[in-house]
JSON list of N, CA and C in Angstrom, two decimals:
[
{"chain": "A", "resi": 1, "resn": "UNK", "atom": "N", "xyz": [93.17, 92.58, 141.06]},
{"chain": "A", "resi": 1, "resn": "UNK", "atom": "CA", "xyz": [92.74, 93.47, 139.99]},
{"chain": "A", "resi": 1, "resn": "UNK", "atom": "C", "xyz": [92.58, 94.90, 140.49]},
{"chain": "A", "resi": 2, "resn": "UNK", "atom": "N", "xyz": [92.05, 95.56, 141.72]},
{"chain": "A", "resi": 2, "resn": "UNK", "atom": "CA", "xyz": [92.12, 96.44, 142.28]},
{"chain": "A", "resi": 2, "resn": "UNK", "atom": "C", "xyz": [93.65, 97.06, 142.53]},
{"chain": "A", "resi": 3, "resn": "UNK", "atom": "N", "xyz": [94.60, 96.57, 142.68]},
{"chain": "A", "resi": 3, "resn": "UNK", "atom": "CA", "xyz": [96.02, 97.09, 142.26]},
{"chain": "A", "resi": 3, "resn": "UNK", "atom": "C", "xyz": [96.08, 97.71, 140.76]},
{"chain": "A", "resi": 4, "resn": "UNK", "atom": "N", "xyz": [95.64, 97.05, 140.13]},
{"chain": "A", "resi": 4, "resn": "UNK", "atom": "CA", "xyz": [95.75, 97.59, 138.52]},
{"chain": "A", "resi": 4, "resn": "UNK", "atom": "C", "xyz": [94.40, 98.76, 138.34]},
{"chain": "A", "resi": 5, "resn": "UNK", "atom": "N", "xyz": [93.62, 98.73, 139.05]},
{"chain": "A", "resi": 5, "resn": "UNK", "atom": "CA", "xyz": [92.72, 99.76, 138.67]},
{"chain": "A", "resi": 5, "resn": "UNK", "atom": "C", "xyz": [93.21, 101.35, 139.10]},
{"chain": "A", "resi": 6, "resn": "UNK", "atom": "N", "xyz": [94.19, 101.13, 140.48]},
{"chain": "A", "resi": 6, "resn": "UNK", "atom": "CA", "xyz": [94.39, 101.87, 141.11]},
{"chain": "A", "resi": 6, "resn": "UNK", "atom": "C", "xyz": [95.77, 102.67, 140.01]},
{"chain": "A", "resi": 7, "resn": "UNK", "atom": "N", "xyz": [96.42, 101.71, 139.79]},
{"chain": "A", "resi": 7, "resn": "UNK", "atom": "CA", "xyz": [97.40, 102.40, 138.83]},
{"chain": "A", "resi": 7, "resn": "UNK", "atom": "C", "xyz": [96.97, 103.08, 138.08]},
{"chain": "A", "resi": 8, "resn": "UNK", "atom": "N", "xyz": [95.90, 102.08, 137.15]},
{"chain": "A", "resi": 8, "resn": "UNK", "atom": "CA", "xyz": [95.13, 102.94, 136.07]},
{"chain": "A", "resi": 8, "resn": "UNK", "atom": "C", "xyz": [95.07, 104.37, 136.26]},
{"chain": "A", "resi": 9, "resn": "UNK", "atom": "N", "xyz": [93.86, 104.97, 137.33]},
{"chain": "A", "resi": 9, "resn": "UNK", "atom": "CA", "xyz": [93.93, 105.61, 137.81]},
{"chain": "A", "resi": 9, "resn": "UNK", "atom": "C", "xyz": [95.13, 106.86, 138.58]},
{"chain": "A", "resi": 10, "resn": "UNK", "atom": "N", "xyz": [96.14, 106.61, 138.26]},
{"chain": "A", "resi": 10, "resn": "UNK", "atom": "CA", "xyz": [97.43, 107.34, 138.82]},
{"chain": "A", "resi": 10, "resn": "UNK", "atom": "C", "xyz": [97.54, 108.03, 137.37]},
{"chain": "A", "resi": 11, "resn": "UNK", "atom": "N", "xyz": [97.52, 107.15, 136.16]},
{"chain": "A", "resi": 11, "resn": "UNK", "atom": "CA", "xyz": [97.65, 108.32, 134.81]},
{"chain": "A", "resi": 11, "resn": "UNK", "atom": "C", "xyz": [96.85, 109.17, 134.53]},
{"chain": "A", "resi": 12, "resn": "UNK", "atom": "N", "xyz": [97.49, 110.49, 133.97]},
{"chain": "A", "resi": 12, "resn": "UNK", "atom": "CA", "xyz": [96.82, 111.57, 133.43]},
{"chain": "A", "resi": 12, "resn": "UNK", "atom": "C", "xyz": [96.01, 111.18, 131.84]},
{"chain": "A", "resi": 13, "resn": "UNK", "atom": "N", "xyz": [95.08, 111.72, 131.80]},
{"chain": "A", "resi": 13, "resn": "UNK", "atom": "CA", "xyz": [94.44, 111.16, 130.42]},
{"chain": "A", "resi": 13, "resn": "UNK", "atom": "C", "xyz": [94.92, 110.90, 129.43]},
{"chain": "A", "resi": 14, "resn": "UNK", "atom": "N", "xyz": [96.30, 111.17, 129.10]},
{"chain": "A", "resi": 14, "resn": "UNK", "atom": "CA", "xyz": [96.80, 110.74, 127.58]},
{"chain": "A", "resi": 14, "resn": "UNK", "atom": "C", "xyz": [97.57, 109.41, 128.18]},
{"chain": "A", "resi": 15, "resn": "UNK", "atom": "N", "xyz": [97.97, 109.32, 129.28]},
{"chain": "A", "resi": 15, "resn": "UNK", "atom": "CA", "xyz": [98.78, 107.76, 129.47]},
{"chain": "A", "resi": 15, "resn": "UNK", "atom": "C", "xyz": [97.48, 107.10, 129.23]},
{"chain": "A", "resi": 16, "resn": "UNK", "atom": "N", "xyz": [96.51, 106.85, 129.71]},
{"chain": "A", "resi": 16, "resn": "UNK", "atom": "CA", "xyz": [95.01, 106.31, 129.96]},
{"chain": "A", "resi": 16, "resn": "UNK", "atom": "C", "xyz": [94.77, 106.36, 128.71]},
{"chain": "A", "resi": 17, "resn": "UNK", "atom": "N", "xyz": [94.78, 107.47, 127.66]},
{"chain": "A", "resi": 17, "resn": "UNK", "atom": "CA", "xyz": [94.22, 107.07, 126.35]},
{"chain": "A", "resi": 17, "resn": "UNK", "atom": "C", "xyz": [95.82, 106.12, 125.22]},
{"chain": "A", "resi": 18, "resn": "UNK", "atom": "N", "xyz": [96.10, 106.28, 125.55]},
{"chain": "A", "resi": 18, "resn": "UNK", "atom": "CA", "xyz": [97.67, 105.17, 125.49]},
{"chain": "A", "resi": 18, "resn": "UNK", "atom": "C", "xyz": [97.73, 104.08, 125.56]},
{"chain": "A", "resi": 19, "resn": "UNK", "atom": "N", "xyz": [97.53, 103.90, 127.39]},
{"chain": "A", "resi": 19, "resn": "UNK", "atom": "CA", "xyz": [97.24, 102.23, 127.55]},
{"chain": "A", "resi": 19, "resn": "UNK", "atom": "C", "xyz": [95.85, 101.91, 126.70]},
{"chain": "A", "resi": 20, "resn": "UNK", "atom": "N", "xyz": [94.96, 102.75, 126.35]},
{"chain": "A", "resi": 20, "resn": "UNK", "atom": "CA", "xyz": [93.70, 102.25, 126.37]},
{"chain": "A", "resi": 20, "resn": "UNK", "atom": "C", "xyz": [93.91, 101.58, 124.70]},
{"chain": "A", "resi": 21, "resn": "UNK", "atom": "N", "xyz": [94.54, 102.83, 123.82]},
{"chain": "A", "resi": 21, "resn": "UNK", "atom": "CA", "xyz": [94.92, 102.18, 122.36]},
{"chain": "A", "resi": 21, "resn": "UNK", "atom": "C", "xyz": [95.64, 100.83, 122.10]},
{"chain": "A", "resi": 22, "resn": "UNK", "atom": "N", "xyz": [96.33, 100.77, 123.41]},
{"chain": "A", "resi": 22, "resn": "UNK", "atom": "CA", "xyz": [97.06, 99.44, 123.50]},
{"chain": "A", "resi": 22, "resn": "UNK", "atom": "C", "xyz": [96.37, 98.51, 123.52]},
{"chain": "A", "resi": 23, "resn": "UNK", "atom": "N", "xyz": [95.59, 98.69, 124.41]},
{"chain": "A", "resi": 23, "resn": "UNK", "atom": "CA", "xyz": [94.74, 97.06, 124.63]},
{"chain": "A", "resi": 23, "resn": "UNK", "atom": "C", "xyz": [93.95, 97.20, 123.94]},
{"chain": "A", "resi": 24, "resn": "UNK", "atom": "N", "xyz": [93.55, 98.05, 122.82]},
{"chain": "A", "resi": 24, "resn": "UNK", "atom": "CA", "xyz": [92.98, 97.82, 122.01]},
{"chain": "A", "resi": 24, "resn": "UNK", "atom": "C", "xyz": [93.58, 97.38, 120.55]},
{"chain": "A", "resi": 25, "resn": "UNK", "atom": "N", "xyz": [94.68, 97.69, 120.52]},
{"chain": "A", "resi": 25, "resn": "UNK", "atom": "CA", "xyz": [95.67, 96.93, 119.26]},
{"chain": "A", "resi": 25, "resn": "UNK", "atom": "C", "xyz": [95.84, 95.16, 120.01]},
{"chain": "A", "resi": 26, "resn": "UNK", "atom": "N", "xyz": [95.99, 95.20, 120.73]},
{"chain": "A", "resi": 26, "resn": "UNK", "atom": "CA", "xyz": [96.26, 93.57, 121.88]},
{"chain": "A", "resi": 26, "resn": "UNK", "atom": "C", "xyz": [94.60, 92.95, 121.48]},
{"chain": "A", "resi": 27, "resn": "UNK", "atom": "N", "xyz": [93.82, 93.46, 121.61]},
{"chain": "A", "resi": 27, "resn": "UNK", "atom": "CA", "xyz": [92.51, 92.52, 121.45]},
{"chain": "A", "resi": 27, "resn": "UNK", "atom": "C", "xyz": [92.49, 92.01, 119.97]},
{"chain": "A", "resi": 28, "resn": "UNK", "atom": "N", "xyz": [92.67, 93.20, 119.51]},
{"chain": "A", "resi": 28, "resn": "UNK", "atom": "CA", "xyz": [92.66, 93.02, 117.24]},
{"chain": "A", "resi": 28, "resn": "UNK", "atom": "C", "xyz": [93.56, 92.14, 117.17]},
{"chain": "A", "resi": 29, "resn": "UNK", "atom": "N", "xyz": [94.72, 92.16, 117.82]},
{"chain": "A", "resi": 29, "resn": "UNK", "atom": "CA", "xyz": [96.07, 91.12, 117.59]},
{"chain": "A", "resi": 29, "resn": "UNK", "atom": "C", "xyz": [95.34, 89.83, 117.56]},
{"chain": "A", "resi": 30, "resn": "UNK", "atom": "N", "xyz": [94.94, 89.27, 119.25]},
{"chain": "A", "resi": 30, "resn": "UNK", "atom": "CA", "xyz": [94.92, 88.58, 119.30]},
{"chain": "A", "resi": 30, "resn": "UNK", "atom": "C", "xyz": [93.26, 87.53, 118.57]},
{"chain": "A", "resi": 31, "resn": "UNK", "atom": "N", "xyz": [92.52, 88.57, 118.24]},
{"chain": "A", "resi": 31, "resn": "UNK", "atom": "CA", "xyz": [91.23, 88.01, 117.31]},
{"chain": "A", "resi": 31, "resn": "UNK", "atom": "C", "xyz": [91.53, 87.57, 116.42]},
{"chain": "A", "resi": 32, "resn": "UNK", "atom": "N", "xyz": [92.64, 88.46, 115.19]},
{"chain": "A", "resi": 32, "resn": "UNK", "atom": "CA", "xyz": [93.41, 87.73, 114.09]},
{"chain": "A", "resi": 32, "resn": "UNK", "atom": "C", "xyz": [93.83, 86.49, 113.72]},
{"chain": "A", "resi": 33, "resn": "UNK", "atom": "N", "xyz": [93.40, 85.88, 112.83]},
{"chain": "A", "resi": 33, "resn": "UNK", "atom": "CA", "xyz": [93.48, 84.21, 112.50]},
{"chain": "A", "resi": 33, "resn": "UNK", "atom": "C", "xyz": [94.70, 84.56, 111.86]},
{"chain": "A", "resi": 34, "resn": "UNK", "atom": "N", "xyz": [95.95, 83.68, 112.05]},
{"chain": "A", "resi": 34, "resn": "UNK", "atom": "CA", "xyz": [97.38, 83.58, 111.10]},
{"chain": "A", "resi": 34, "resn": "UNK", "atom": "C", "xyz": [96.59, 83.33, 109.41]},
{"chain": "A", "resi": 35, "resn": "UNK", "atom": "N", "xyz": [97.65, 84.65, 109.02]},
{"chain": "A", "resi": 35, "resn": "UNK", "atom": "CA", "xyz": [97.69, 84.13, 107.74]},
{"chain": "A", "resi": 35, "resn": "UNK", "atom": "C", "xyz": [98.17, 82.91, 106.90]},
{"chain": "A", "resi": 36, "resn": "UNK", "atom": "N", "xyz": [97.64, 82.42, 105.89]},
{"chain": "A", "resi": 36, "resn": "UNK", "atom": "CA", "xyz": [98.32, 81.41, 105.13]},
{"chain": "A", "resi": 36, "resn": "UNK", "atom": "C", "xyz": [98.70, 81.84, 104.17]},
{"chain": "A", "resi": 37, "resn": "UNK", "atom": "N", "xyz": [100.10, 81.59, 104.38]},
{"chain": "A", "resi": 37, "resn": "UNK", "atom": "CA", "xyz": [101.48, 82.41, 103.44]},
{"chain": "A", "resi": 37, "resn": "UNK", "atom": "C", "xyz": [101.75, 81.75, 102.79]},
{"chain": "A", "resi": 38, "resn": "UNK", "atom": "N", "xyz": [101.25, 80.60, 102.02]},
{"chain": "A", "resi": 38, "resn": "UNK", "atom": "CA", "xyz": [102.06, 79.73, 101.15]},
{"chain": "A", "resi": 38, "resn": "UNK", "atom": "C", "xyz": [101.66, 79.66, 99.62]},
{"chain": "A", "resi": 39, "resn": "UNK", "atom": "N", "xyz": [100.61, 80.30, 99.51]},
{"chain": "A", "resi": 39, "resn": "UNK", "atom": "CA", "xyz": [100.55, 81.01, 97.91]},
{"chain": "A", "resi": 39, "resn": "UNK", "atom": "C", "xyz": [101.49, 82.20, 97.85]},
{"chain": "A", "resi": 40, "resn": "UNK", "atom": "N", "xyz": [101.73, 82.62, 98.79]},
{"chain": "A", "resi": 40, "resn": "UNK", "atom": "CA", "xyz": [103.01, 84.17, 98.55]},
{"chain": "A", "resi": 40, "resn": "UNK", "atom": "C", "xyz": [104.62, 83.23, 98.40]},
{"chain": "A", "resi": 41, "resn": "UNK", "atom": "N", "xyz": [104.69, 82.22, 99.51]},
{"chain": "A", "resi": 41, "resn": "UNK", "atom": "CA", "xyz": [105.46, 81.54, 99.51]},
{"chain": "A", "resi": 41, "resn": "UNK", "atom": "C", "xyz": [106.16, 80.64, 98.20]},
{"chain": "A", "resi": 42, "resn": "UNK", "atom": "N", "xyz": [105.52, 80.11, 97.19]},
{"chain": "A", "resi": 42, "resn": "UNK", "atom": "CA", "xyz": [105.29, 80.18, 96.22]},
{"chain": "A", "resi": 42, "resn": "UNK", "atom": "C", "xyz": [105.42, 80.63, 94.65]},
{"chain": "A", "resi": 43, "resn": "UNK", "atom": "N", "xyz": [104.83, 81.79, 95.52]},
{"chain": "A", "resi": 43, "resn": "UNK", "atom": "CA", "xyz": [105.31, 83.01, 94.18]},
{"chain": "A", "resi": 43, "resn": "UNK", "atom": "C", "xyz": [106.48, 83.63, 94.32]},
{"chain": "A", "resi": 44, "resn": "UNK", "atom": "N", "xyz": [106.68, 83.54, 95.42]},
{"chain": "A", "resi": 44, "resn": "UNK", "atom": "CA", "xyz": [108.54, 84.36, 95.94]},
{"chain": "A", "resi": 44, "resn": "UNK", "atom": "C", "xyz": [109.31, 83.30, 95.22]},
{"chain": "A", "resi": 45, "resn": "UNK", "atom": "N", "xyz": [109.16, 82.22, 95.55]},
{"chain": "A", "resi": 45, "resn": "UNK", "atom": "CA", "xyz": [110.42, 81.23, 95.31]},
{"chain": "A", "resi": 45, "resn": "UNK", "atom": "C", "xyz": [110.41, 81.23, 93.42]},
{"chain": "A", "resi": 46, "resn": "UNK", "atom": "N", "xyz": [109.44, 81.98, 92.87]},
{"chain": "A", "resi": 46, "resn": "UNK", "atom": "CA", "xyz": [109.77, 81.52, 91.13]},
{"chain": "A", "resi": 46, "resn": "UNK", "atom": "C", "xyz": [110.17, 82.86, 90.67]},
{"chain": "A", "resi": 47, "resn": "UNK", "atom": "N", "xyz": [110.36, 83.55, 91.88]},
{"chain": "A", "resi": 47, "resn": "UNK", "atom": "CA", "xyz": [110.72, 84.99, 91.33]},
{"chain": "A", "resi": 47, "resn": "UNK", "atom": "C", "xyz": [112.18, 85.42, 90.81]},
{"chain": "A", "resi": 48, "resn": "UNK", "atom": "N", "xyz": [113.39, 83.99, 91.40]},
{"chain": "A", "resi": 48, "resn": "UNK", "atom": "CA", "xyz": [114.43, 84.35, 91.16]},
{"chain": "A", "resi": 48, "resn": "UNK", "atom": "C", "xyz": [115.15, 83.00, 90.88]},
{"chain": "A", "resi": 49, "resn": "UNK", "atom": "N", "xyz": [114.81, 82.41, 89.47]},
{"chain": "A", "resi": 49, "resn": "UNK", "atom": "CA", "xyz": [115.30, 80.78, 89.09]},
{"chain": "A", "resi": 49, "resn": "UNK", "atom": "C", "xyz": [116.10, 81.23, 88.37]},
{"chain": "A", "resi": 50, "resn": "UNK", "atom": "N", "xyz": [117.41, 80.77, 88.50]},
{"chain": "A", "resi": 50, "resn": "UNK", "atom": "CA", "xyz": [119.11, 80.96, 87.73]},
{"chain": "A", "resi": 50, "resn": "UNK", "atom": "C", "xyz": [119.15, 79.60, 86.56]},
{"chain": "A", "resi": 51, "resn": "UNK", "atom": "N", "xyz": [119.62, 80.06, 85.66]},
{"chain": "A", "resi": 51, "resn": "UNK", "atom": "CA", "xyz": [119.72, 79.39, 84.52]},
{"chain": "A", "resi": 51, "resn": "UNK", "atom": "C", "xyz": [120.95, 78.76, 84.64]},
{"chain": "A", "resi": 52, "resn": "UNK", "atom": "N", "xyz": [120.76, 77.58, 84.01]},
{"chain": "A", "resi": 52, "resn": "UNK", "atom": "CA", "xyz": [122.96, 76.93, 84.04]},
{"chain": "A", "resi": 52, "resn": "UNK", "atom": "C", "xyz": [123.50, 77.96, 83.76]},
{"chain": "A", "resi": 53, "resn": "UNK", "atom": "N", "xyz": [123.39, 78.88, 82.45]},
{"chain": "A", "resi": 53, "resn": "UNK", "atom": "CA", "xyz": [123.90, 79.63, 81.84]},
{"chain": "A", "resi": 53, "resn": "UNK", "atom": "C", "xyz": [124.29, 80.88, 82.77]},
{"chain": "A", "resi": 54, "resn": "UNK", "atom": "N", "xyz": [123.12, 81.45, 83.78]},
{"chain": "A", "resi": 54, "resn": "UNK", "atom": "CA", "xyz": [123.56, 82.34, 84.59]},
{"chain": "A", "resi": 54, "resn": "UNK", "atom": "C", "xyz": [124.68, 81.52, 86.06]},
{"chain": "A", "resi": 55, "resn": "UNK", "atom": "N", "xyz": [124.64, 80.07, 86.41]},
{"chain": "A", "resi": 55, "resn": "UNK", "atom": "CA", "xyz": [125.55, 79.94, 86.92]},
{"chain": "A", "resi": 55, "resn": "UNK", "atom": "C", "xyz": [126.89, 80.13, 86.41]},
{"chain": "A", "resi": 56, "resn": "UNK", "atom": "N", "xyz": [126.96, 79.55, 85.20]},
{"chain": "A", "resi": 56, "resn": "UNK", "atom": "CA", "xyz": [127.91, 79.47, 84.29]},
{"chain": "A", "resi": 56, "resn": "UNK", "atom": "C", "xyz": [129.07, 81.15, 84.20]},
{"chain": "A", "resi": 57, "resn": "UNK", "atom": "N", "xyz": [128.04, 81.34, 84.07]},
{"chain": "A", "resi": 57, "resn": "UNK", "atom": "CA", "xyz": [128.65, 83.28, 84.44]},
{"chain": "A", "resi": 57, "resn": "UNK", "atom": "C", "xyz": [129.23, 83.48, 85.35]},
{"chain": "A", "resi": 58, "resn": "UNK", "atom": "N", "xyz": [128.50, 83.07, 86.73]},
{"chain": "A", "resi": 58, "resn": "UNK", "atom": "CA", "xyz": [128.83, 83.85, 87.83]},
{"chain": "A", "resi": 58, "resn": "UNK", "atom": "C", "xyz": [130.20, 82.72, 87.93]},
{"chain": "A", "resi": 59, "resn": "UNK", "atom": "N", "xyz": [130.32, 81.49, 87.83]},
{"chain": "A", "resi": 59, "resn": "UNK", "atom": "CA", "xyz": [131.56, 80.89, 88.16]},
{"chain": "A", "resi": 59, "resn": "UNK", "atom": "C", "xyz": [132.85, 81.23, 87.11]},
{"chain": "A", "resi": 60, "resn": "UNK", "atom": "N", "xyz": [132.69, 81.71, 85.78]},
{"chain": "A", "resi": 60, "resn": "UNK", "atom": "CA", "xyz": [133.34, 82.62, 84.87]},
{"chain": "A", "resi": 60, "resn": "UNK", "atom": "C", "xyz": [134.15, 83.79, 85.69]},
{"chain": "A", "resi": 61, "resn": "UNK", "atom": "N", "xyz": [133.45, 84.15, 86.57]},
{"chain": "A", "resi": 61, "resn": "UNK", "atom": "CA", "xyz": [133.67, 86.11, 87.14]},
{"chain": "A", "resi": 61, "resn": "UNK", "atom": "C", "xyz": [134.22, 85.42, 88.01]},
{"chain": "A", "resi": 62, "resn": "UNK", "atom": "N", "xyz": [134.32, 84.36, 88.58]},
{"chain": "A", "resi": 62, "resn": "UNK", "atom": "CA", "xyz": [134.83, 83.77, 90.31]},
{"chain": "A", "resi": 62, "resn": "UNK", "atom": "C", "xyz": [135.90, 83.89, 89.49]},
{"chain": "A", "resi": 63, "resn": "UNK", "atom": "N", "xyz": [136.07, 82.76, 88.44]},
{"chain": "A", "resi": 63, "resn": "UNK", "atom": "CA", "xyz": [137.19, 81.85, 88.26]},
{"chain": "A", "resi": 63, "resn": "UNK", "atom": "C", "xyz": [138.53, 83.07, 88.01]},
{"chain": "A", "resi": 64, "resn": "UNK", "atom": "N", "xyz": [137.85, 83.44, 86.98]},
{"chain": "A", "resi": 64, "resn": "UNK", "atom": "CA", "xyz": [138.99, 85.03, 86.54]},
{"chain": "A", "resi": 64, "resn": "UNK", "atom": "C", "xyz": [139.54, 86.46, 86.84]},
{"chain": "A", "resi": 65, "resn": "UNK", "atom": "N", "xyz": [138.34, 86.96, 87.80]},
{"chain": "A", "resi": 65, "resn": "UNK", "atom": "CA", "xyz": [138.37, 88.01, 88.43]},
{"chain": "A", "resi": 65, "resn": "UNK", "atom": "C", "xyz": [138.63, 87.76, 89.93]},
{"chain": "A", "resi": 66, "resn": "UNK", "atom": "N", "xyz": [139.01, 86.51, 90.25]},
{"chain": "A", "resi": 66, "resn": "UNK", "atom": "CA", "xyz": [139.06, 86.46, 92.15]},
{"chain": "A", "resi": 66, "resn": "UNK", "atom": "C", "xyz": [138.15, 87.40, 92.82]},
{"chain": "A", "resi": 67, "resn": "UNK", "atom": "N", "xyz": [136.34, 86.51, 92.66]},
{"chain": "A", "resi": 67, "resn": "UNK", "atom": "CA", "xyz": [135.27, 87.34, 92.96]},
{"chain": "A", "resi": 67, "resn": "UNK", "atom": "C", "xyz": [134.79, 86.03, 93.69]},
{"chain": "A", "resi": 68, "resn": "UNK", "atom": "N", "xyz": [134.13, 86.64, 95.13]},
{"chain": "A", "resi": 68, "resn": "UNK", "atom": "CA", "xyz": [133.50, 85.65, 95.42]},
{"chain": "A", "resi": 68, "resn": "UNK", "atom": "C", "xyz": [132.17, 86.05, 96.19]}
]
């Protein structure tokens, strides 16, 4: 650990206030409980339900226009 203090010590105060923001985004990271995404998960998937009728279309535009 005295190797790493010593480095520490080799930066000028803005590397030092740098690393220091770092390990302070690294502590918040790692305190953070995972979210549970599966009410978003959920709501995404009903956001874009195709009707026969809109398949029906899009295989219309394949069939006649050589669209794929």
């Amino acid at each position: 650990m005295d190797d790493k203090v010593l480095k520490y010590n080799l930066f000028d105060e803005n590397a030092r206030q740098q690393l220091n923001d770092f390990l302070d985004f690294l502590v918040i990271k790692a305190k953070k409980t995972p979210v549970d995404q599966s009410e978003y998960t959920q709501r995404i998937q009903t956001v874009s339900q195709w009707t026969e009728d809109d398949v029906a279309y899009l295989r219309d535009i394949k069939d006649n226009y050589n669209w794929s």
